[in-house]
PDB file of C-alpha atoms in Angstrom:
ATOM      1  CA  ALA A  15     142.735  82.009  95.339  1.00  0.00           C
ATOM      2  CA  ALA A  16     144.762  85.228  95.040  1.00  0.00           C
ATOM      3  CA  TYR A  17     146.499  84.643  98.364  1.00  0.00           C
ATOM      4  CA  ARG A  18     146.649  80.846  98.496  1.00  0.00           C
ATOM      5  CA  HIS A  19     147.790  80.300  94.916  1.00  0.00           C
ATOM      6  CA  ASP A  20     149.452  83.688  94.294  1.00  0.00           C
ATOM      7  CA  LEU A  21     147.055  84.535  91.451  1.00  0.00           C
ATOM      8  CA  PRO A  22     146.219  88.006  90.068  1.00  0.00           C
ATOM      9  CA  PHE A  23     143.313  89.982  91.527  1.00  0.00           C
ATOM     10  CA  THR A  24     140.951  89.330  88.618  1.00  0.00           C
ATOM     11  CA  LEU A  25     137.592  87.637  88.489  1.00  0.00           C
ATOM     12  CA  ARG A  26     139.016  84.716  86.519  1.00  0.00           C
ATOM     13  CA  SER A  27     141.083  83.813  89.589  1.00  0.00           C
ATOM     14  CA  THR A  28     137.870  82.985  91.439  1.00  0.00           C
ATOM     15  CA  LEU A  29     137.249  80.260  88.856  1.00  0.00           C
ATOM     16  CA  TYR A  30     140.648  78.632  89.465  1.00  0.00           C
ATOM     17  CA  PRO A  31     139.448  76.272  92.250  1.00  0.00           C
ATOM     18  CA  LEU A  32     136.649  75.142  89.962  1.00  0.00           C
ATOM     19  CA  LEU A  33     138.313  75.039  86.527  1.00  0.00           C
ATOM     20  CA  GLY A  34     142.012  74.826  87.373  1.00  0.00           C
ATOM     21  CA  ARG A  35     144.372  75.999  84.592  1.00  0.00           C
ATOM     22  CA  HIS A  36     141.409  76.356  82.202  1.00  0.00           C
ATOM     23  CA  ALA A  37     140.431  79.531  84.098  1.00  0.00           C
ATOM     24  CA  PHE A  38     143.353  81.236  82.330  1.00  0.00           C
ATOM     25  CA  GLY A  39     142.201  80.305  78.829  1.00  0.00           C
ATOM     26  CA  TRP A  40     139.376  81.708  76.750  1.00  0.00           C
ATOM     27  CA  ILE A  41     136.863  81.174  79.569  1.00  0.00           C
ATOM     28  CA  GLY A  42     138.867  83.448  81.844  1.00  0.00           C
ATOM     29  CA  ASP A  43     139.212  86.026  79.063  1.00  0.00           C
ATOM     30  CA  LEU A  44     135.450  85.976  78.564  1.00  0.00           C
ATOM     31  CA  VAL A  45     134.771  86.347  82.291  1.00  0.00           C
ATOM     32  CA  ASP A  46     137.228  89.250  82.640  1.00  0.00           C
ATOM     33  CA  GLY A  47     135.801  90.948  79.554  1.00  0.00           C
ATOM     34  CA  ILE A  48     132.241  90.693  80.840  1.00  0.00           C
ATOM     35  CA  THR A  49     133.453  91.977  84.214  1.00  0.00           C
ATOM     36  CA  VAL A  50     135.025  95.093  82.690  1.00  0.00           C
ATOM     37  CA  VAL A  51     131.952  95.853  80.551  1.00  0.00           C
ATOM     38  CA  THR A  52     129.620  95.343  83.510  1.00  0.00           C
ATOM     39  CA  ILE A  53     131.642  97.565  85.847  1.00  0.00           C
ATOM     40  CA  VAL A  54     131.984 100.346  83.263  1.00  0.00           C
ATOM     41  CA  ALA A  55     128.263 100.188  82.427  1.00  0.00           C
ATOM     42  CA  GLY A  56     127.351 100.303  86.113  1.00  0.00           C
ATOM     43  CA  VAL A  57     129.614 103.261  86.848  1.00  0.00           C
ATOM     44  CA  VAL A  58     128.437 105.189  83.779  1.00  0.00           C
ATOM     45  CA  CYS A  59     124.779 104.545  84.623  1.00  0.00           C
ATOM     46  CA  ASP A  60     125.226 105.651  88.247  1.00  0.00           C
ATOM     47  CA  LEU A  61     127.218 108.685  87.179  1.00  0.00           C
ATOM     48  CA  GLY A  62     124.560 109.784  84.693  1.00  0.00           C
ATOM     49  CA  LEU A  63     121.672 109.289  87.103  1.00  0.00           C
ATOM     50  CA  GLY A  64     123.628 110.973  89.896  1.00  0.00           C
ATOM     51  CA  ALA A  65     124.428 113.972  87.695  1.00  0.00           C
ATOM     52  CA  ALA A  66     120.743 114.360  86.803  1.00  0.00           C
ATOM     53  CA  GLN A  67     119.799 114.254  90.493  1.00  0.00           C
ATOM     54  CA  ILE A  68     122.515 116.738  91.481  1.00  0.00           C
ATOM     55  CA  VAL A  69     121.390 119.189  88.792  1.00  0.00           C
ATOM     56  CA  GLU A  70     117.763 118.895  89.908  1.00  0.00           C
ATOM     57  CA  GLY A  71     118.894 119.352  93.519  1.00  0.00           C
ATOM     58  CA  PHE A  72     120.664 122.591  92.582  1.00  0.00           C
ATOM     59  CA  ASP A  73     117.490 123.644  90.802  1.00  0.00           C
ATOM     60  CA  ASN A  74     115.397 122.961  93.920  1.00  0.00           C
ATOM     61  CA  LEU A  75     117.835 125.038  95.987  1.00  0.00           C
ATOM     62  CA  GLY A  76     117.498 127.895  93.504  1.00  0.00           C
ATOM     63  CA  LEU A  77     121.171 127.858  92.505  1.00  0.00           C
ATOM     64  CA  ILE A  78     120.377 127.196  88.835  1.00  0.00           C
ATOM     65  CA  GLU A  79     117.200 127.142  86.755  1.00  0.00           C
ATOM     66  CA  VAL A  80     116.578 123.918  84.876  1.00  0.00           C
ATOM     67  CA  LEU A  81     112.959 123.168  85.674  1.00  0.00           C
ATOM     68  CA  SER A  82     111.774 125.078  82.613  1.00  0.00           C
ATOM     69  CA  LEU A  83     114.308 123.426  80.296  1.00  0.00           C
ATOM     70  CA  ALA A  84     113.255 120.606  77.992  1.00  0.00           C
ATOM     71  CA  GLU A  85     115.046 117.236  78.164  1.00  0.00           C
ATOM     72  CA  GLY A  86     116.935 117.855  74.910  1.00  0.00           C
ATOM     73  CA  ASP A  87     117.912 121.431  75.784  1.00  0.00           C
ATOM     74  CA  ASN A  88     121.610 122.249  75.366  1.00  0.00           C
ATOM     75  CA  LYS A  89     121.753 124.170  78.686  1.00  0.00           C
ATOM     76  CA  LEU A  90     120.472 121.147  80.625  1.00  0.00           C
ATOM     77  CA  PHE A  91     123.058 118.965  78.874  1.00  0.00           C
ATOM     78  CA  GLN A  92     125.801 121.453  79.827  1.00  0.00           C
ATOM     79  CA  TYR A  93     124.798 121.427  83.499  1.00  0.00           C
ATOM     80  CA  ARG A  94     124.845 117.635  83.569  1.00  0.00           C
ATOM     81  CA  ALA A  95     128.160 117.449  81.683  1.00  0.00           C
ATOM     82  CA  ILE A  96     129.813 119.904  84.096  1.00  0.00           C
ATOM     83  CA  THR A  97     128.497 117.897  87.042  1.00  0.00           C
ATOM     84  CA  ILE A  98     129.885 114.652  85.573  1.00  0.00           C
ATOM     85  CA  TRP A  99     133.288 116.288  85.015  1.00  0.00           C
ATOM     86  CA  VAL A 100     133.433 117.629  88.585  1.00  0.00           C
ATOM     87  CA  VAL A 101     132.447 114.266  90.092  1.00  0.00           C
ATOM     88  CA  THR A 102     134.948 112.436  87.862  1.00  0.00           C
ATOM     89  CA  ILE A 103     137.798 114.817  88.770  1.00  0.00           C
ATOM     90  CA  VAL A 104     137.064 114.517  92.500  1.00  0.00           C
ATOM     91  CA  ALA A 105     136.933 110.704  92.212  1.00  0.00           C
ATOM     92  CA  ALA A 106     140.206 110.639  90.234  1.00  0.00           C
ATOM     93  CA  ILE A 107     141.993 112.856  92.774  1.00  0.00           C
ATOM     94  CA  SER A 108     140.659 110.672  95.584  1.00  0.00           C
ATOM     95  CA  ALA A 109     141.870 107.483  93.863  1.00  0.00           C
ATOM     96  CA  VAL A 110     145.299 108.917  92.976  1.00  0.00           C
ATOM     97  CA  THR A 111     145.988 110.163  96.499  1.00  0.00           C
ATOM     98  CA  GLY A 112     145.333 106.676  97.861  1.00  0.00           C
ATOM     99  CA  VAL A 113     143.378 105.076 100.657  1.00  0.00           C
ATOM    100  CA  ALA A 114     145.216 106.803 103.508  1.00  0.00           C
ATOM    101  CA  ARG A 115     144.428 110.335 102.298  1.00  0.00           C
ATOM    102  CA  GLY A 116     141.984 110.916  99.448  1.00  0.00           C
ATOM    103  CA  ILE A 117     139.573 108.040  99.878  1.00  0.00           C
ATOM    104  CA  LYS A 118     139.675 108.362 103.663  1.00  0.00           C
ATOM    105  CA  TYR A 119     138.748 112.064 103.677  1.00  0.00           C
ATOM    106  CA  LEU A 120     136.152 111.651 100.927  1.00  0.00           C
ATOM    107  CA  SER A 121     134.557 108.838 102.945  1.00  0.00           C
ATOM    108  CA  ILE A 122     134.542 110.963 106.093  1.00  0.00           C
ATOM    109  CA  LEU A 123     132.951 113.837 104.153  1.00  0.00           C
ATOM    110  CA  GLY A 124     130.275 111.559 102.666  1.00  0.00           C
ATOM    111  CA  PHE A 125     129.463 109.930 106.002  1.00  0.00           C
ATOM    112  CA  SER A 126     129.341 113.287 107.824  1.00  0.00           C
ATOM    113  CA  THR A 127     127.092 114.821 105.171  1.00  0.00           C
ATOM    114  CA  GLY A 128     124.731 111.848 105.257  1.00  0.00           C
ATOM    115  CA  THR A 129     124.570 111.933 109.061  1.00  0.00           C
ATOM    116  CA  PHE A 130     123.839 115.676 108.998  1.00  0.00           C
ATOM    117  CA  ILE A 131     121.056 115.221 106.442  1.00  0.00           C
ATOM    118  CA  TRP A 132     119.252 112.388 108.243  1.00  0.00           C
ATOM    119  CA  ALA A 133     119.608 114.138 111.613  1.00  0.00           C
ATOM    120  CA  THR A 134     118.209 117.344 110.116  1.00  0.00           C
ATOM    121  CA  VAL A 135     115.241 115.515 108.582  1.00  0.00           C
ATOM    122  CA  LEU A 136     114.633 113.597 111.815  1.00  0.00           C
ATOM    123  CA  PHE A 137     114.744 116.539 114.227  1.00  0.00           C
ATOM    124  CA  ALA A 138     113.484 119.383 112.020  1.00  0.00           C
ATOM    125  CA  ASP A 139     110.292 117.530 111.128  1.00  0.00           C
ATOM    126  CA  LYS A 140     107.790 115.573 113.230  1.00  0.00           C
ATOM    127  CA  SER A 141     110.104 113.045 114.875  1.00  0.00           C
ATOM    128  CA  GLU A 142     107.303 110.982 116.396  1.00  0.00           C
ATOM    129  CA  PHE A 143     105.652 110.559 112.990  1.00  0.00           C
ATOM    130  CA  ILE A 144     108.965 109.522 111.390  1.00  0.00           C
ATOM    131  CA  PHE A 145     109.619 106.890 114.080  1.00  0.00           C
ATOM    132  CA  ASN A 146     106.038 105.580 113.767  1.00  0.00           C
ATOM    133  CA  LEU A 147     106.318 105.446 109.985  1.00  0.00           C
ATOM    134  CA  PHE A 148     109.663 103.640 110.229  1.00  0.00           C
ATOM    135  CA  THR A 149     108.223 101.026 112.603  1.00  0.00           C
ATOM    136  CA  GLN A 150     105.068 100.569 110.536  1.00  0.00           C
ATOM    137  CA  SER A 151     107.017 100.249 107.276  1.00  0.00           C
ATOM    138  CA  ILE A 152     109.292  97.554 108.699  1.00  0.00           C
ATOM    139  CA  GLY A 153     106.286  95.630 109.992  1.00  0.00           C
ATOM    140  CA  PHE A 154     104.485  95.979 106.668  1.00  0.00           C
ATOM    141  CA  HIS A 155     107.456  94.679 104.673  1.00  0.00           C
ATOM    142  CA  ILE A 156     107.999  91.760 107.053  1.00  0.00           C
ATOM    143  CA  GLN A 157     104.300  90.870 106.889  1.00  0.00           C
ATOM    144  CA  TRP A 158     104.063  91.073 103.089  1.00  0.00           C
ATOM    145  CA  PHE A 159     107.617  90.043 102.188  1.00  0.00           C
ATOM    146  CA  PHE A 160     106.730  87.007 100.070  1.00  0.00           C
ATOM    147  CA  GLU A 161     103.689  88.651  98.486  1.00  0.00           C
ATOM    148  CA  LEU A 162     105.680  91.744  97.512  1.00  0.00           C
ATOM    149  CA  SER A 163     108.616  89.714  96.225  1.00  0.00           C
ATOM    150  CA  TYR A 164     106.921  87.076  94.124  1.00  0.00           C
ATOM    151  CA  ALA A 165     103.431  88.213  93.154  1.00  0.00           C
ATOM    152  CA  SER A 166     103.366  89.078  89.467  1.00  0.00           C
ATOM    153  CA  ASP A 167      99.704  89.877  88.789  1.00  0.00           C
ATOM    154  CA  ALA A 168      99.393  86.755  86.625  1.00  0.00           C
ATOM    155  CA  TRP A 169      95.622  86.073  86.925  1.00  0.00           C
ATOM    156  CA  PRO A 170      94.373  89.574  86.060  1.00  0.00           C
ATOM    157  CA  ARG A 171      96.795  89.692  83.144  1.00  0.00           C
ATOM    158  CA  LEU A 172      95.550  86.315  81.959  1.00  0.00           C
ATOM    159  CA  ALA A 173      91.986  87.608  82.049  1.00  0.00           C
ATOM    160  CA  ASP A 174      93.221  90.792  80.340  1.00  0.00           C
ATOM    161  CA  HIS A 175      91.785  93.046  82.999  1.00  0.00           C
ATOM    162  CA  SER A 176      92.391  96.712  82.535  1.00  0.00           C
ATOM    163  CA  ILE A 177      92.751  98.309  85.968  1.00  0.00           C
ATOM    164  CA  ALA A 178      93.542 102.001  86.288  1.00  0.00           C
ATOM    165  CA  GLN A 179      96.837 102.869  87.885  1.00  0.00           C
ATOM    166  CA  ALA A 180      96.580 104.227  91.413  1.00  0.00           C
ATOM    167  CA  ASP A 181      97.878 107.622  92.449  1.00  0.00           C
ATOM    168  CA  GLU A 182     100.058 106.177  95.181  1.00  0.00           C
ATOM    169  CA  TYR A 183     101.753 102.802  95.368  1.00  0.00           C
ATOM    170  CA  LEU A 184     104.862 101.325  96.890  1.00  0.00           C
ATOM    171  CA  PRO A 185     108.046 101.148  94.799  1.00  0.00           C
ATOM    172  CA  ASN A 186     108.479  98.203  92.472  1.00  0.00           C
ATOM    173  CA  TYR A 187     109.965  95.064  93.928  1.00  0.00           C
ATOM    174  CA  PRO A 188     112.042  92.377  92.130  1.00  0.00           C
ATOM    175  CA  ALA A 189     109.107  90.519  90.577  1.00  0.00           C
ATOM    176  CA  ASP A 190     107.457  93.815  89.657  1.00  0.00           C
ATOM    177  CA  GLU A 191     110.469  95.045  87.714  1.00  0.00           C
ATOM    178  CA  ILE A 192     110.074  92.170  85.281  1.00  0.00           C
ATOM    179  CA  ASN A 193     106.359  92.477  84.652  1.00  0.00           C
ATOM    180  CA  GLY A 194     105.550  96.099  85.587  1.00  0.00           C
ATOM    181  CA  THR A 195     103.071  95.788  88.447  1.00  0.00           C
ATOM    182  CA  GLY A 196     102.555  98.085  91.402  1.00  0.00           C
ATOM    183  CA  TRP A 197     101.325  97.491  94.942  1.00  0.00           C
ATOM    184  CA  GLU A 198      98.360  99.470  96.194  1.00  0.00           C
ATOM    185  CA  LEU A 199      96.569  99.827  99.512  1.00  0.00           C
ATOM    186  CA  ASP A 200      92.888 100.618  99.749  1.00  0.00           C
ATOM    187  CA  GLN A 201      91.435 103.780 101.306  1.00  0.00           C
ATOM    188  CA  ASN A 202      91.801 102.432 104.857  1.00  0.00           C
ATOM    189  CA  GLY A 203      95.425 101.368 104.455  1.00  0.00           C
ATOM    190  CA  ALA A 204      94.570  97.660 104.595  1.00  0.00           C
ATOM    191  CA  ASP A 205      93.617  94.804 102.287  1.00  0.00           C
ATOM    192  CA  PRO A 206      96.348  95.019  99.654  1.00  0.00           C
ATOM    193  CA  SER A 207      95.286  94.634  96.053  1.00  0.00           C
ATOM    194  CA  TRP A 208      97.259  94.428  92.851  1.00  0.00           C
ATOM    195  CA  ILE A 209      97.129  96.974  90.112  1.00  0.00           C
ATOM    196  CA  GLY A 210      98.734  96.975  86.690  1.00  0.00           C
ATOM    197  CA  ASN A 211     100.948  99.812  85.485  1.00  0.00           C
TER     198      ASN A 211
END
């Protein structure tokens, strides 16, 4: 719509083929408002979680000591705030310098760092085990795709069963995020069974 009808690059423009001129009324305002709030909330959430992970990474490397700090400690807050400021400044400089320079070099740096990390993990550890685990994990997820996606532990919850949470389980999948279930394998690595969190 932006190119064919010379419309602005906003989300309301995507509604133009469907709603016509009404996309530029209150409906379009509502859509653009929700878009801005959603994008800001997503960026802020990612930035906060990323800052927490970066600070813990520095702690694991021994560059700072935060493991002993409580969640409400002022020092921990300062480390996270400094990290957020540094990330924000780097992102702003990258955006201001444009696609040809800042974003390009930041992308190259990110891709190179990621490649170095996965290559280091692959070749510094047991490579055969990693390849076997990768193959087995893909096969497992293909085999149990529908079970993992849609099972919601409805029958045990209906019967009000209280099952202890397992020590190890696969990460939550879409259906699990709504109802809080986990996926567990038995001692032999077969016969999946559901557990409640």
